[in-house]
């Protein structure tokens, strides 16, 4: 029996995944969480074989959380769970220890296959995401791909390009510093860069800044 825990801050996503796993004979859902802190607190006493981990969380960075979990529990397999199919997110999750990556609109069959695959020690990516990574690696889509940004991400990006500090951006948009840090992290992942300098450079290259 493969034991699974899920971390996602959306109740409907949790319920949907729970329903998909309900009738499986060799996969058991043992816990669901909505916050990264809950997972870290409880995983000590209830360690699953596989964790489905949302990469965009309100209280923590899912990619950094993946790194912490896999470092502490090397035998545990993490599958990144996201609405984003940008290659930057995928590569950073895998670099930080994830064994797989699924979009939240995955099917029951693919969900089961992904869990069984990573449990066996292999990696799992849906075919369309594999193709994206392959195309990017050989230079087919890297220059033309334009990531989809939310309205708030665009606002944050514009202010970053104008050299505003995180605190200044938070004050301008009337949100917390932690919220701006989360938006900055998402932008870095979506554009597949490593830091703020790379973020601004690639944003100009892709026409996201004028």
Short mmCIF file of C-alpha atoms in Angstrom, two decimals:
data_model
loop_
_atom_site.label_atom_id
_atom_site.label_comp_id
_atom_site.label_asym_id
_atom_site.label_seq_id
_atom_site.Cartn_x
_atom_site.Cartn_y
_atom_site.Cartn_z
CA UNK A 1 0.00 0.00 0.00
CA UNK A 2 1.42 3.39 -1.05
CA UNK A 3 0.64 6.11 1.49
CA UNK A 4 0.03 9.65 0.23
CA UNK A 5 -0.34 13.10 1.78
CA UNK A 6 -1.50 16.22 -0.06
CA UNK A 7 -0.70 19.87 0.58
CA UNK A 8 -2.85 22.40 -1.27
CA UNK A 9 -4.43 25.60 -0.04
CA UNK A 10 -7.58 25.13 -2.14
CA UNK A 11 -10.24 22.97 -0.50
CA UNK A 12 -11.85 22.06 -3.81
CA UNK A 13 -8.54 20.76 -5.17
CA UNK A 14 -8.01 18.69 -2.04
CA UNK A 15 -11.51 17.23 -2.28
CA UNK A 16 -11.11 16.45 -5.96
CA UNK A 17 -7.84 14.61 -5.41
CA UNK A 18 -9.30 12.81 -2.42
CA UNK A 19 -12.22 11.57 -4.52
CA UNK A 20 -9.88 10.38 -7.29
CA UNK A 21 -7.83 8.34 -4.81
CA UNK A 22 -10.79 7.05 -2.80
CA UNK A 23 -11.39 3.81 -4.73
CA UNK A 24 -7.78 2.86 -5.43
CA UNK A 25 -6.80 -0.47 -3.94
CA UNK A 26 -3.06 0.12 -3.56
CA UNK A 27 -2.92 3.86 -2.74
CA UNK A 28 -4.04 5.24 0.63
CA UNK A 29 -4.51 8.96 1.35
CA UNK A 30 -3.45 9.43 4.97
CA UNK A 31 -3.51 13.24 5.38
CA UNK A 32 -4.37 16.53 3.70
CA UNK A 33 -3.00 19.96 4.59
CA UNK A 34 -3.69 23.53 3.53
CA UNK A 35 -0.53 25.13 4.95
CA UNK A 36 3.15 24.27 4.71
CA UNK A 37 3.59 24.64 8.46
CA UNK A 38 0.93 21.97 9.06
CA UNK A 39 2.74 19.53 6.82
CA UNK A 40 6.11 20.13 8.45
CA UNK A 41 4.61 19.71 11.93
CA UNK A 42 2.73 16.49 11.21
CA UNK A 43 4.99 14.73 8.73
CA UNK A 44 7.30 13.72 11.58
CA UNK A 45 4.68 11.41 13.08
CA UNK A 46 2.83 10.57 9.87
CA UNK A 47 5.39 10.21 7.11
CA UNK A 48 3.88 9.18 3.75
CA UNK A 49 5.58 7.50 0.83
CA UNK A 50 4.50 10.27 -1.56
CA UNK A 51 3.57 13.94 -1.08
CA UNK A 52 1.53 15.88 -3.62
CA UNK A 53 2.83 19.39 -3.04
CA UNK A 54 1.24 22.60 -4.29
CA UNK A 55 4.04 24.92 -5.38
CA UNK A 56 2.12 28.17 -4.78
CA UNK A 57 1.19 28.44 -1.10
CA UNK A 58 0.04 31.41 0.99
CA UNK A 59 2.38 30.73 3.91
CA UNK A 60 5.45 29.28 2.22
CA UNK A 61 7.31 28.74 -1.05
CA UNK A 62 6.43 25.27 -2.31
CA UNK A 63 9.72 24.91 -4.16
CA UNK A 64 11.77 25.70 -1.06
CA UNK A 65 9.47 23.48 0.99
CA UNK A 66 10.15 20.63 -1.43
CA UNK A 67 13.89 21.09 -0.87
CA UNK A 68 13.48 21.00 2.91
CA UNK A 69 11.27 17.91 2.88
CA UNK A 70 13.39 15.85 0.52
CA UNK A 71 16.55 16.74 2.44
CA UNK A 72 15.04 15.60 5.74
CA UNK A 73 13.19 12.60 4.27
CA UNK A 74 15.28 11.33 1.32
CA UNK A 75 13.09 8.25 0.83
CA UNK A 76 9.95 10.36 0.44
CA UNK A 77 8.88 11.17 -3.14
CA UNK A 78 7.44 14.61 -3.89
CA UNK A 79 5.21 15.39 -6.86
CA UNK A 80 4.83 19.09 -7.59
CA UNK A 81 1.22 20.14 -8.11
CA UNK A 82 0.42 23.32 -10.01
CA UNK A 83 -1.74 25.25 -12.45
CA UNK A 84 1.46 26.49 -14.10
CA UNK A 85 3.05 24.63 -17.01
CA UNK A 86 5.96 27.06 -17.35
CA UNK A 87 9.23 25.16 -17.62
CA UNK A 88 10.87 27.37 -14.99
CA UNK A 89 8.58 25.96 -12.30
CA UNK A 90 9.14 22.39 -13.45
CA UNK A 91 12.93 22.64 -13.56
CA UNK A 92 13.19 24.31 -10.18
CA UNK A 93 10.94 21.74 -8.53
CA UNK A 94 13.03 18.90 -9.96
CA UNK A 95 16.27 20.64 -8.95
CA UNK A 96 14.95 20.87 -5.40
CA UNK A 97 14.23 17.18 -5.10
CA UNK A 98 10.81 16.57 -6.66
CA UNK A 99 10.37 13.27 -8.49
CA UNK A 100 7.39 14.40 -10.54
CA UNK A 101 5.19 17.29 -11.64
CA UNK A 102 1.46 17.33 -12.37
CA UNK A 103 -1.00 19.99 -13.45
CA UNK A 104 -4.08 20.29 -11.27
CA UNK A 105 -6.37 19.27 -14.14
CA UNK A 106 -4.77 15.83 -14.22
CA UNK A 107 -6.92 12.74 -14.74
CA UNK A 108 -7.46 9.97 -12.20
CA UNK A 109 -5.47 7.56 -14.36
CA UNK A 110 -2.51 9.91 -14.68
CA UNK A 111 -2.58 10.72 -10.96
CA UNK A 112 -2.37 7.04 -10.05
CA UNK A 113 0.36 6.43 -12.63
CA UNK A 114 2.42 9.36 -11.35
CA UNK A 115 2.19 8.19 -7.74
CA UNK A 116 3.17 4.62 -8.61
CA UNK A 117 6.00 5.80 -10.84
CA UNK A 118 7.68 8.04 -8.27
CA UNK A 119 7.11 5.43 -5.54
CA UNK A 120 9.10 2.97 -7.64
CA UNK A 121 12.03 5.40 -7.69
CA UNK A 122 11.50 6.82 -11.17
CA UNK A 123 10.53 10.33 -12.23
CA UNK A 124 7.21 11.30 -13.79
CA UNK A 125 6.23 14.14 -16.09
CA UNK A 126 3.16 14.30 -18.37
CA UNK A 127 4.08 13.94 -22.04
CA UNK A 128 3.19 17.53 -22.92
CA UNK A 129 5.50 18.85 -20.21
CA UNK A 130 8.29 16.51 -21.33
CA UNK A 131 7.92 17.91 -24.85
CA UNK A 132 8.06 21.49 -23.56
CA UNK A 133 11.29 20.78 -21.72
CA UNK A 134 12.77 19.00 -24.73
CA UNK A 135 11.84 21.80 -27.12
CA UNK A 136 13.30 24.39 -24.79
CA UNK A 137 16.53 22.40 -24.39
CA UNK A 138 17.09 22.43 -28.15
CA UNK A 139 16.04 26.04 -28.56
CA UNK A 140 12.69 25.63 -30.28
CA UNK A 141 10.42 27.52 -27.90
CA UNK A 142 12.66 29.42 -25.49
CA UNK A 143 12.68 32.69 -27.43
CA UNK A 144 9.01 32.72 -28.39
CA UNK A 145 7.40 31.48 -25.21
CA UNK A 146 5.60 34.25 -23.32
CA UNK A 147 4.50 33.27 -19.79
CA UNK A 148 1.08 34.31 -18.57
CA UNK A 149 1.28 36.82 -15.73
CA UNK A 150 -1.51 37.87 -13.40
CA UNK A 151 -2.43 41.55 -13.14
CA UNK A 152 -0.70 41.78 -9.77
CA UNK A 153 2.43 40.06 -11.07
CA UNK A 154 2.61 42.60 -13.89
CA UNK A 155 2.34 45.45 -11.37
CA UNK A 156 5.09 43.97 -9.21
CA UNK A 157 7.29 43.39 -12.26
CA UNK A 158 6.94 47.01 -13.37
CA UNK A 159 7.94 48.26 -9.91
CA UNK A 160 10.89 45.85 -9.71
CA UNK A 161 12.10 47.16 -13.08
CA UNK A 162 11.93 50.69 -11.65
CA UNK A 163 14.30 49.53 -8.88
CA UNK A 164 11.82 49.78 -6.03
CA UNK A 165 12.66 47.76 -2.93
CA UNK A 166 10.39 44.99 -1.67
CA UNK A 167 9.20 47.23 1.17
CA UNK A 168 8.45 50.10 -1.23
CA UNK A 169 6.47 47.80 -3.53
CA UNK A 170 4.49 46.43 -0.58
CA UNK A 171 3.63 49.96 0.55
CA UNK A 172 2.68 51.05 -2.97
CA UNK A 173 0.33 48.09 -3.49
CA UNK A 174 -0.95 48.04 0.11
CA UNK A 175 0.08 44.43 0.75
CA UNK A 176 2.59 42.71 3.00
CA UNK A 177 6.28 42.22 2.26
CA UNK A 178 5.69 38.46 2.36
CA UNK A 179 3.10 38.79 -0.42
CA UNK A 180 5.53 40.71 -2.61
CA UNK A 181 8.23 38.11 -1.96
CA UNK A 182 5.81 35.41 -3.10
CA UNK A 183 5.00 37.34 -6.30
CA UNK A 184 8.72 37.88 -6.97
CA UNK A 185 9.38 34.17 -6.50
CA UNK A 186 6.55 33.28 -8.90
CA UNK A 187 7.89 35.70 -11.50
CA UNK A 188 11.37 34.22 -11.24
CA UNK A 189 9.97 30.71 -11.71
CA UNK A 190 7.69 31.67 -14.61
CA UNK A 191 10.49 33.36 -16.53
CA UNK A 192 12.97 30.60 -15.70
CA UNK A 193 15.63 32.87 -14.21
CA UNK A 194 17.70 32.77 -11.03
CA UNK A 195 17.54 36.30 -9.66
CA UNK A 196 16.02 39.76 -10.01
CA UNK A 197 18.60 40.93 -12.55
CA UNK A 198 17.76 38.00 -14.79
CA UNK A 199 14.07 38.65 -14.23
CA UNK A 200 14.24 42.20 -15.54
CA UNK A 201 16.48 41.24 -18.48
CA UNK A 202 14.23 38.39 -19.68
CA UNK A 203 11.09 40.45 -19.09
CA UNK A 204 12.43 43.10 -21.50
CA UNK A 205 13.45 40.44 -24.01
CA UNK A 206 9.94 38.96 -24.02
CA UNK A 207 8.21 42.34 -24.26
CA UNK A 208 6.73 42.17 -20.77
CA UNK A 209 8.33 45.51 -19.96
CA UNK A 210 8.42 48.54 -22.23
#
